XYZ file of N, CA, C and O in Angstrom:
740
model
N -22.697 15.649 -9.923
C -22.916 14.268 -9.539
C -24.367 14.163 -9.076
O -24.858 15.043 -8.375
N -25.019 13.081 -9.429
C -26.429 12.957 -9.050
C -26.581 12.457 -7.609
O -25.678 11.866 -7.028
N -27.759 12.735 -7.048
C -28.053 12.407 -5.655
C -27.934 10.913 -5.383
O -27.392 10.502 -4.351
N -28.394 10.094 -6.297
C -28.341 8.639 -6.112
C -26.899 8.161 -5.981
O -26.586 7.305 -5.143
N -25.993 8.723 -6.784
C -24.578 8.348 -6.725
C -23.974 8.751 -5.381
O -23.229 7.985 -4.766
N -24.304 9.957 -4.916
C -23.791 10.421 -3.623
C -24.278 9.507 -2.509
O -23.499 9.083 -1.650
N -25.570 9.179 -2.504
C -26.111 8.292 -1.469
C -25.461 6.914 -1.524
O -25.166 6.317 -0.488
N -25.203 6.405 -2.731
C -24.547 5.104 -2.861
C -23.110 5.163 -2.356
O -22.641 4.244 -1.690
N -22.409 6.264 -2.646
C -21.041 6.410 -2.153
C -21.013 6.483 -0.626
O -20.099 5.938 0.004
N -21.990 7.147 -0.030
C -22.069 7.204 1.430
C -22.253 5.801 2.004
O -21.598 5.430 2.984
N -23.109 5.019 1.379
C -23.316 3.634 1.824
C -22.051 2.813 1.642
O -21.648 2.059 2.532
N -21.410 2.948 0.467
C -20.177 2.196 0.183
C -19.056 2.538 1.158
O -18.209 1.699 1.454
N -19.042 3.785 1.648
C -18.010 4.222 2.588
C -18.302 3.750 4.010
O -17.491 3.965 4.912
N -19.453 3.132 4.221
C -19.801 2.632 5.551
C -20.310 3.697 6.500
O -20.264 3.532 7.716
N -20.809 4.797 5.944
C -21.329 5.881 6.775
C -22.657 5.422 7.387
O -23.544 4.977 6.666
N -22.791 5.519 8.709
C -24.052 5.110 9.340
C -25.237 5.884 8.777
O -25.145 7.086 8.548
N -26.325 5.202 8.548
C -27.525 5.801 7.964
C -27.989 7.022 8.753
O -28.455 7.999 8.174
N -27.832 7.000 10.065
C -28.264 8.130 10.886
C -27.526 9.421 10.534
O -28.057 10.505 10.714
N -26.301 9.315 10.032
C -25.528 10.508 9.688
C -26.170 11.246 8.531
O -26.226 12.466 8.506
N -26.650 10.525 7.530
C -27.229 11.211 6.366
C -28.725 10.949 6.234
O -29.283 10.958 5.152
N -29.389 10.778 7.354
C -30.835 10.567 7.356
C -31.563 11.901 7.219
O -31.023 12.870 6.710
N -32.749 11.988 7.722
C -33.619 13.150 7.537
C -32.951 14.472 7.901
O -33.044 15.434 7.165
N -32.263 14.526 9.041
C -31.694 15.800 9.495
C -30.631 16.343 8.550
O -30.423 17.538 8.480
N -29.949 15.487 7.817
C -28.894 15.937 6.918
C -29.265 15.739 5.446
O -28.430 15.889 4.575
N -30.502 15.410 5.163
C -30.926 15.134 3.791
C -30.676 16.333 2.869
O -30.224 16.178 1.743
N -30.946 17.540 3.368
C -30.727 18.725 2.533
C -29.237 18.928 2.253
O -28.859 19.368 1.171
N -28.371 18.575 3.216
C -26.931 18.682 2.993
C -26.455 17.662 1.959
O -25.575 17.946 1.157
N -27.035 16.472 1.981
C -26.671 15.451 0.993
C -27.078 15.916 -0.411
O -26.332 15.741 -1.370
N -28.227 16.535 -0.519
C -28.662 17.092 -1.819
C -27.690 18.176 -2.283
O -27.303 18.218 -3.449
N -27.295 19.045 -1.353
C -26.330 20.090 -1.678
C -24.996 19.472 -2.073
O -24.349 19.919 -3.028
N -24.589 18.433 -1.368
C -23.337 17.741 -1.672
C -23.331 17.218 -3.104
O -22.332 17.314 -3.809
N -24.454 16.694 -3.546
C -24.535 16.168 -4.913
C -24.326 17.267 -5.956
O -23.894 16.992 -7.072
N -24.596 18.503 -5.588
C -24.427 19.616 -6.530
C -22.999 20.161 -6.550
O -22.590 20.776 -7.533
N -22.259 19.943 -5.470
C -20.912 20.527 -5.414
C -19.792 19.523 -5.664
O -18.666 19.923 -5.914
N -20.099 18.236 -5.608
C -19.044 17.234 -5.832
C -18.714 17.101 -7.314
O -19.600 17.157 -8.161
N -17.432 16.921 -7.600
C -16.986 16.666 -8.972
C -17.331 15.233 -9.353
O -17.450 14.367 -8.493
N -17.460 14.989 -10.649
C -17.813 13.646 -11.122
C -16.767 12.597 -10.763
O -17.092 11.437 -10.575
N -15.497 13.010 -10.654
C -14.439 12.046 -10.322
C -14.124 11.999 -8.823
O -13.178 11.350 -8.402
N -14.939 12.660 -8.037
C -14.724 12.691 -6.590
C -15.390 11.484 -5.937
O -16.487 11.088 -6.316
N -14.721 10.916 -4.948
C -15.223 9.725 -4.264
C -15.270 9.993 -2.757
O -14.281 10.441 -2.174
N -16.412 9.715 -2.148
C -16.560 9.890 -0.707
C -15.822 8.779 0.022
O -16.027 7.601 -0.250
N -14.950 9.163 0.942
C -14.206 8.207 1.757
C -14.921 7.943 3.080
O -14.912 6.823 3.575
N -15.520 9.000 3.659
C -16.310 8.847 4.877
C -17.015 10.169 5.142
O -16.663 11.196 4.572
N -18.015 10.130 6.009
C -18.754 11.337 6.380
C -19.298 11.173 7.788
O -19.504 10.059 8.265
N -19.527 12.297 8.434
C -20.131 12.307 9.756
C -20.804 13.649 9.965
O -20.824 14.488 9.068
N -21.340 13.843 11.131
C -21.952 15.122 11.467
C -21.177 15.741 12.614
O -20.479 15.050 13.357
N -21.284 17.052 12.740
C -20.579 17.742 13.803
C -20.728 19.233 13.655
O -21.549 19.718 12.879
N -19.912 19.971 14.375
C -19.969 21.426 14.376
C -18.559 21.966 14.201
O -17.675 21.676 15.004
N -18.352 22.761 13.162
C -17.038 23.327 12.883
C -16.869 24.617 13.662
O -17.681 25.529 13.560
N -15.821 24.691 14.444
C -15.516 25.884 15.214
C -14.753 26.835 14.298
O -13.526 26.843 14.256
N -15.510 27.631 13.501
C -14.896 28.491 12.497
C -15.808 29.664 12.177
O -17.023 29.545 12.195
N -15.211 30.793 11.844
C -15.994 31.955 11.426
C -16.541 31.785 10.019
O -17.464 32.477 9.618
N -15.975 30.855 9.241
C -16.399 30.653 7.851
C -17.852 30.225 7.735
O -18.483 30.459 6.724
N -18.383 29.568 8.753
C -19.741 29.059 8.677
C -20.699 29.784 9.616
O -21.714 29.254 10.023
N -20.377 31.008 9.919
C -21.290 31.812 10.714
C -21.437 31.292 12.126
O -20.566 31.469 12.952
N -22.544 30.617 12.412
C -22.827 30.166 13.774
C -22.050 28.921 14.176
O -22.166 28.440 15.289
N -21.249 28.372 13.271
C -20.444 27.212 13.604
C -21.167 25.891 13.465
O -20.590 24.847 13.692
N -22.431 25.928 13.100
C -23.197 24.700 12.968
C -22.903 24.039 11.633
O -22.956 24.673 10.592
N -22.589 22.789 11.689
C -22.378 22.000 10.484
C -23.183 20.730 10.663
O -23.143 20.100 11.708
N -23.904 20.374 9.672
C -24.662 19.133 9.735
C -23.879 17.972 9.139
O -23.987 16.860 9.580
N -23.074 18.236 8.111
C -22.404 17.153 7.404
C -20.944 17.504 7.134
O -20.645 18.590 6.636
N -20.061 16.589 7.488
C -18.634 16.717 7.215
C -18.266 15.528 6.348
O -18.506 14.382 6.729
N -17.704 15.805 5.177
C -17.442 14.755 4.198
C -15.978 14.770 3.783
O -15.444 15.811 3.406
N -15.350 13.613 3.842
C -13.990 13.451 3.346
C -14.079 12.751 1.998
O -14.671 11.676 1.889
N -13.516 13.377 0.973
C -13.480 12.758 -0.355
C -12.023 12.495 -0.723
O -11.118 12.766 0.071
N -11.811 12.017 -1.923
C -10.457 11.776 -2.396
C -9.736 13.075 -2.777
O -8.571 13.038 -3.144
N -10.418 14.249 -2.622
C -9.808 15.528 -2.969
C -9.818 16.558 -1.842
O -8.970 17.430 -1.800
N -10.830 16.473 -0.954
C -11.018 17.535 0.032
C -11.884 17.072 1.196
O -12.504 16.020 1.137
N -11.909 17.894 2.237
C -12.838 17.704 3.343
C -13.833 18.857 3.235
O -13.437 20.027 3.188
N -15.114 18.509 3.166
C -16.174 19.493 2.946
C -17.021 19.608 4.209
O -17.386 18.600 4.815
N -17.355 20.842 4.577
C -18.210 21.128 5.716
C -19.471 21.797 5.175
O -19.393 22.862 4.560
N -20.630 21.186 5.393
C -21.887 21.707 4.839
C -22.921 21.959 5.920
O -23.110 21.143 6.817
N -23.613 23.070 5.772
C -24.732 23.385 6.650
C -25.816 24.019 5.790
O -25.592 25.027 5.132
N -26.970 23.409 5.744
C -28.093 23.938 4.961
C -29.231 24.233 5.912
O -29.675 23.371 6.648
N -29.685 25.438 5.903
C -30.767 25.866 6.765
C -32.001 26.162 5.936
O -31.910 26.745 4.856
N -33.148 25.788 6.458
C -34.417 25.936 5.751
C -34.666 27.382 5.333
O -34.981 27.657 4.195
N -34.516 28.315 6.241
C -34.804 29.712 5.935
C -33.570 30.545 5.616
O -33.674 31.597 5.003
N -32.410 30.092 6.031
C -31.231 30.936 5.942
C -30.232 30.507 4.882
O -29.096 30.930 4.915
N -30.610 29.680 3.936
C -29.701 29.255 2.883
C -28.740 28.186 3.327
O -29.060 27.367 4.179
N -27.539 28.222 2.766
C -26.566 27.186 3.094
C -25.183 27.792 3.265
O -24.899 28.874 2.768
N -24.354 27.065 3.976
C -22.954 27.433 4.165
C -22.100 26.253 3.742
O -22.437 25.106 4.025
N -21.009 26.568 3.079
C -20.075 25.526 2.665
C -18.671 26.031 2.911
O -18.346 27.182 2.622
N -17.843 25.154 3.448
C -16.434 25.433 3.622
C -15.690 24.153 3.297
O -16.262 23.067 3.374
N -14.463 24.271 2.894
C -13.694 23.064 2.565
C -12.215 23.311 2.767
O -11.761 24.451 2.815
N -11.491 22.218 2.879
C -10.031 22.273 2.935
C -9.507 21.172 2.022
O -9.985 20.037 2.057
N -8.568 21.514 1.162
C -7.988 20.549 0.229
C -7.070 19.572 0.943
O -6.376 19.942 1.900
N -7.074 18.335 0.487
C -6.220 17.319 1.101
C -4.747 17.682 0.982
O -3.941 17.318 1.845
N -4.390 18.421 -0.072
C -2.992 18.793 -0.277
C -2.463 19.741 0.797
O -1.266 19.808 1.028
N -3.369 20.437 1.489
C -2.912 21.393 2.500
C -3.002 20.858 3.933
O -2.548 21.507 4.858
N -3.560 19.679 4.110
C -3.706 19.118 5.453
C -2.369 18.533 5.907
O -1.771 17.716 5.222
N -1.927 18.986 7.080
C -0.638 18.526 7.597
C -0.769 17.639 8.831
O 0.215 17.027 9.255
N -1.965 17.558 9.391
C -2.150 16.705 10.552
C -3.613 16.557 10.926
O -4.418 17.444 10.672
N -3.942 15.405 11.515
C -5.304 15.113 11.959
C -5.208 14.374 13.286
O -4.415 13.448 13.431
N -6.013 14.809 14.251
C -6.085 14.100 15.521
C -7.529 14.125 16.002
O -8.350 14.873 15.477
N -7.825 13.290 16.983
C -9.193 13.270 17.503
C -9.200 13.010 18.991
O -8.243 12.493 19.559
N -10.306 13.406 19.604
C -10.547 13.156 21.018
C -11.945 12.560 21.102
O -12.900 13.113 20.553
N -12.050 11.431 21.771
C -13.330 10.734 21.872
C -13.797 10.709 23.308
O -13.025 10.384 24.206
N -15.062 11.064 23.502
C -15.685 10.982 24.807
C -16.835 9.975 24.717
O -16.968 9.286 23.716
N -17.664 9.886 25.725
C -18.721 8.867 25.750
C -19.724 9.036 24.613
O -20.006 8.096 23.888
N -20.256 10.240 24.429
C -21.315 10.442 23.451
C -20.870 11.186 22.194
O -21.539 11.129 21.173
N -19.764 11.898 22.283
C -19.291 12.660 21.134
C -17.793 12.849 21.221
O -17.165 12.473 22.207
N -17.240 13.450 20.194
C -15.807 13.690 20.172
C -15.470 14.902 19.346
O -16.356 15.580 18.815
N -14.178 15.178 19.218
C -13.678 16.306 18.431
C -12.635 15.795 17.454
O -11.886 14.867 17.758
N -12.580 16.434 16.294
C -11.535 16.149 15.310
C -10.803 17.455 15.059
O -11.411 18.478 14.795
N -9.492 17.406 15.131
C -8.654 18.566 14.890
C -7.910 18.363 13.569
O -7.275 17.327 13.365
N -8.003 19.356 12.693
C -7.352 19.277 11.379
C -6.401 20.459 11.242
O -6.826 21.617 11.290
N -5.116 20.167 11.066
C -4.120 21.209 10.830
C -3.944 21.354 9.325
O -3.744 20.375 8.615
N -4.041 22.591 8.868
C -3.936 22.873 7.437
C -3.153 24.164 7.257
O -3.701 25.254 7.444
N -1.888 24.031 6.924
C -1.040 25.213 6.809
C -0.970 25.925 8.148
O -0.685 25.330 9.167
N -1.300 27.221 8.161
C -1.304 27.956 9.428
C -2.704 28.029 10.030
O -2.950 28.757 10.964
N -3.624 27.255 9.486
C -4.999 27.207 9.971
C -5.222 25.936 10.794
O -4.683 24.882 10.485
N -6.024 26.055 11.832
C -6.345 24.909 12.673
C -7.859 24.819 12.772
O -8.503 25.733 13.295
N -8.437 23.735 12.247
C -9.885 23.542 12.280
C -10.239 22.569 13.388
O -9.604 21.520 13.512
N -11.252 22.920 14.157
C -11.712 22.053 15.226
C -13.168 21.703 14.964
O -14.030 22.582 14.917
N -13.420 20.415 14.751
C -14.777 19.940 14.527
C -15.252 19.329 15.834
O -14.685 18.357 16.316
N -16.294 19.940 16.411
C -16.821 19.492 17.691
C -18.122 18.729 17.503
O -18.714 18.756 16.428
N -18.554 18.082 18.562
C -19.836 17.378 18.602
C -19.965 16.319 17.503
O -21.021 16.116 16.935
N -18.859 15.642 17.215
C -18.860 14.540 16.246
C -19.367 13.303 16.973
O -18.973 13.042 18.118
N -20.243 12.574 16.340
C -20.777 11.353 16.968
C -19.626 10.449 17.410
O -18.700 10.194 16.638
N -19.705 9.953 18.628
C -18.629 9.134 19.200
C -18.340 7.892 18.369
O -17.189 7.480 18.243
N -19.377 7.305 17.767
C -19.172 6.080 16.987
C -18.547 6.338 15.621
O -18.197 5.397 14.916
N -18.374 7.613 15.248
C -17.785 7.914 13.938
C -16.495 8.730 14.024
O -15.808 8.877 13.023
N -16.160 9.250 15.205
C -15.043 10.186 15.313
C -13.702 9.564 14.902
O -12.949 10.162 14.122
N -13.382 8.387 15.386
C -12.087 7.788 15.034
C -12.056 7.341 13.576
O -11.033 7.481 12.906
N -13.180 6.844 13.078
C -13.239 6.416 11.672
C -13.071 7.611 10.741
O -12.377 7.526 9.728
N -13.677 8.730 11.086
C -13.557 9.935 10.259
C -12.125 10.449 10.267
O -11.570 10.780 9.217
N -11.499 10.503 11.443
C -10.115 10.968 11.527
C -9.188 10.066 10.704
O -8.331 10.552 9.957
N -9.387 8.761 10.804
C -8.574 7.808 10.036
C -8.828 7.961 8.539
O -7.895 7.907 7.740
N -10.085 8.189 8.147
C -10.415 8.374 6.723
C -9.713 9.605 6.166
O -9.183 9.580 5.045
N -9.675 10.677 6.949
C -8.987 11.892 6.491
C -7.488 11.637 6.362
O -6.878 11.979 5.348
N -6.897 10.988 7.367
C -5.461 10.673 7.316
C -5.128 9.821 6.091
O -4.160 10.079 5.378
N -5.932 8.785 5.855
C -5.692 7.894 4.714
C -5.883 8.619 3.386
O -5.126 8.396 2.441
N -6.901 9.476 3.312
C -7.153 10.226 2.075
C -6.005 11.192 1.795
O -5.585 11.346 0.642
N -5.489 11.832 2.834
C -4.352 12.750 2.680
C -3.132 11.984 2.177
O -2.460 12.404 1.234
N -2.850 10.844 2.790
C -1.691 10.035 2.375
C -1.841 9.578 0.925
O -0.892 9.672 0.144
N -3.020 9.092 0.568
C -3.253 8.639 -0.809
C -3.127 9.799 -1.790
O -2.554 9.651 -2.870
N -3.645 10.957 -1.408
C -3.590 12.131 -2.286
C -2.144 12.580 -2.503
O -1.743 12.866 -3.618
N -1.378 12.603 -1.437
C 0.011 13.063 -1.537
C 0.903 12.051 -2.240
O 1.934 12.411 -2.793
N 0.518 10.768 -2.239
C 1.320 9.718 -2.881
C 0.831 9.357 -4.273
O 1.381 8.458 -4.893
N -0.201 10.025 -4.759
C -0.752 9.672 -6.080
C 0.297 9.912 -7.158
O 1.105 10.815 -7.064
N 0.298 9.061 -8.131
C 1.209 9.198 -9.250
C 2.620 8.708 -8.995
O 3.428 8.700 -9.904
N 2.916 8.338 -7.771
C 4.247 7.822 -7.485
C 4.268 6.330 -7.759
O 3.358 5.614 -7.371
N 5.295 5.891 -8.461
C 5.382 4.464 -8.749
C 5.882 3.742 -7.511
O 6.663 4.279 -6.728
N 5.435 2.517 -7.320
C 5.897 1.765 -6.157
C 7.396 1.526 -6.214
O 7.965 1.369 -7.277
N 8.018 1.513 -5.069
C 9.458 1.283 -4.982
C 9.716 -0.211 -5.133
O 9.093 -1.023 -4.468
N 10.638 -0.535 -6.028
C 10.997 -1.945 -6.184
C 12.248 -2.215 -5.372
O 13.174 -1.403 -5.339
N 12.262 -3.309 -4.722
C 13.389 -3.675 -3.877
C 14.587 -4.066 -4.729
O 14.436 -4.647 -5.801
N 15.754 -3.731 -4.249
C 16.972 -4.128 -4.938
C 17.108 -5.644 -4.827
O 16.705 -6.237 -3.837
N 17.646 -6.251 -5.868
C 17.780 -7.703 -5.795
C 18.679 -8.109 -4.630
O 19.686 -7.475 -4.364
N 18.293 -9.164 -3.964
C 19.092 -9.649 -2.841
C 20.199 -10.554 -3.363
O 20.218 -10.937 -4.529
N 21.097 -10.911 -2.476
C 22.201 -11.794 -2.852
C 21.660 -13.143 -3.313
O 22.157 -13.717 -4.270
N 20.617 -13.629 -2.650
C 20.021 -14.906 -3.051
C 19.423 -14.824 -4.450
O 19.510 -15.773 -5.216
N 18.804 -13.674 -4.788
C 18.257 -13.486 -6.132
C 19.373 -13.536 -7.165
O 19.228 -14.147 -8.221
N 20.488 -12.876 -6.864
C 21.625 -12.850 -7.787
C 22.216 -14.239 -7.983
O 22.520 -14.635 -9.111
N 22.361 -14.981 -6.885
C 22.913 -16.334 -7.001
C 21.975 -17.245 -7.784
O 22.414 -18.073 -8.587
N 20.701 -17.106 -7.536
C 19.709 -17.903 -8.256
C 19.764 -17.606 -9.755
O 19.738 -18.512 -10.588
N 19.868 -16.325 -10.085
C 19.946 -15.917 -11.496
C 21.247 -16.433 -12.119
O 21.256 -16.881 -13.271
N 22.333 -16.389 -11.352
C 23.626 -16.862 -11.838
C 23.585 -18.365 -12.128
O 24.094 -18.827 -13.157
N 22.956 -19.145 -11.248
C 22.810 -20.583 -11.482
C 21.987 -20.858 -12.745
O 22.281 -21.775 -13.503
N 20.931 -20.031 -12.924
C 20.088 -20.182 -14.121
C 20.904 -19.900 -15.382
O 20.829 -20.647 -16.368
N 21.721 -18.861 -15.329
C 22.574 -18.523 -16.475
C 23.614 -19.616 -16.744
O 23.920 -19.919 -17.899
N 24.158 -20.202 -15.681
C 25.137 -21.288 -15.841
C 24.497 -22.472 -16.566
O 25.120 -23.100 -17.433
N 23.238 -22.754 -16.237
C 22.509 -23.814 -16.938
C 22.349 -23.494 -18.416
O 22.485 -24.382 -19.277
N 22.066 -22.225 -18.724
C 21.941 -21.807 -20.131
C 23.280 -21.925 -20.856
O 23.328 -22.307 -22.029
N 24.377 -21.608 -20.148
C 25.716 -21.747 -20.727
C 26.014 -23.216 -21.000
O 26.475 -23.576 -22.092
N 25.756 -24.087 -20.028
C 26.009 -25.519 -20.167
C 25.194 -26.131 -21.308
O 25.654 -27.064 -21.971
N 23.993 -25.597 -21.532
C 23.141 -26.118 -22.611
C 23.478 -25.509 -23.956
O 22.874 -25.861 -24.972
N 24.431 -24.555 -23.971
C 24.850 -23.955 -25.232
C 23.910 -22.870 -25.730
O 24.001 -22.444 -26.881
N 23.020 -22.375 -24.873
C 22.062 -21.345 -25.292
C 22.718 -19.967 -25.278
O 22.409 -19.123 -26.113
N 23.632 -19.718 -24.343
C 24.383 -18.463 -24.333
C 25.868 -18.785 -24.416
O 26.299 -19.888 -24.103
N 26.648 -17.768 -24.826
C 28.099 -17.963 -24.958
C 28.796 -17.681 -23.637
O 28.205 -17.083 -22.725
N 30.072 -18.082 -23.567
C 30.873 -17.815 -22.371
C 30.982 -16.314 -22.147
O 30.918 -15.851 -21.010
N 31.159 -15.537 -23.202
C 31.286 -14.077 -23.086
C 29.994 -13.469 -22.513
O 30.051 -12.568 -21.659
N 28.827 -13.952 -22.975
C 27.545 -13.446 -22.465
C 27.390 -13.802 -20.977
O 26.946 -12.983 -20.172
N 27.793 -15.040 -20.638
C 27.721 -15.484 -19.253
C 28.606 -14.623 -18.358
O 28.182 -14.158 -17.298
N 29.851 -14.382 -18.797
C 30.797 -13.592 -18.006
C 30.308 -12.154 -17.813
O 30.425 -11.596 -16.722
N 29.734 -11.570 -18.854
C 29.230 -10.195 -18.761
C 28.072 -10.110 -17.765
O 28.013 -9.200 -16.921
N 27.165 -11.041 -17.828
C 26.007 -11.058 -16.939
C 26.446 -11.353 -15.493
O 25.902 -10.789 -14.549
N 27.455 -12.218 -15.355
C 27.978 -12.559 -14.040
C 28.563 -11.313 -13.353
O 28.290 -11.056 -12.187
N 29.342 -10.521 -14.108
C 29.915 -9.283 -13.575
C 28.803 -8.332 -13.142
O 28.900 -7.699 -12.090
N 27.766 -8.241 -13.965
C 26.652 -7.354 -13.673
C 25.925 -7.804 -12.382
O 25.643 -6.999 -11.506
N 25.637 -9.083 -12.280
C 24.903 -9.612 -11.126
C 25.704 -9.507 -9.825
O 25.154 -9.275 -8.746
N 27.023 -9.691 -9.916
C 27.861 -9.669 -8.730
C 28.478 -8.293 -8.467
O 29.303 -8.141 -7.575
N 28.076 -7.309 -9.282
C 28.568 -5.926 -9.131
C 30.094 -5.854 -9.170
O 30.727 -5.208 -8.350
N 30.698 -6.588 -10.092
C 32.163 -6.596 -10.226
C 32.635 -5.564 -11.207
O 32.043 -5.165 -12.099
């Protein structure tokens, strides 16, 4: 995915400009190289992942997409670190907000990720974005549930059929069969 598309998706997701400004610019460039073409950013923020996967625990950019939550840290002299968790494995998300910063807790199987030092103005939005992305991911491909017809729907349909019978458009036998079906007889 190209850098311009990633930056536009960050804007479309309502991510504050300060999150992906100069300090995280290298992470945004890295993000453009690792995102799939069909991946969509739902929200992003900055913080610090309390995990051995990223060495010193410093993370500049945390991104929730329609497929995964990505943790990126790019250092000028020391290369970059990337960690991620798939939406399919996330079983819970919670957050704690304080005056200037907050924490996001992500439960994933038997793993528990704690993201610290999340900007206070983005912590609840990020937690909600992850929850919504997980729900959408787990419900993808499921057809919407259609409600069973109510008694009023059945009576309305029966009256309509009676009108068709009276006008000679359907036969008495067709009317009786449909009536049994509608009234569950």
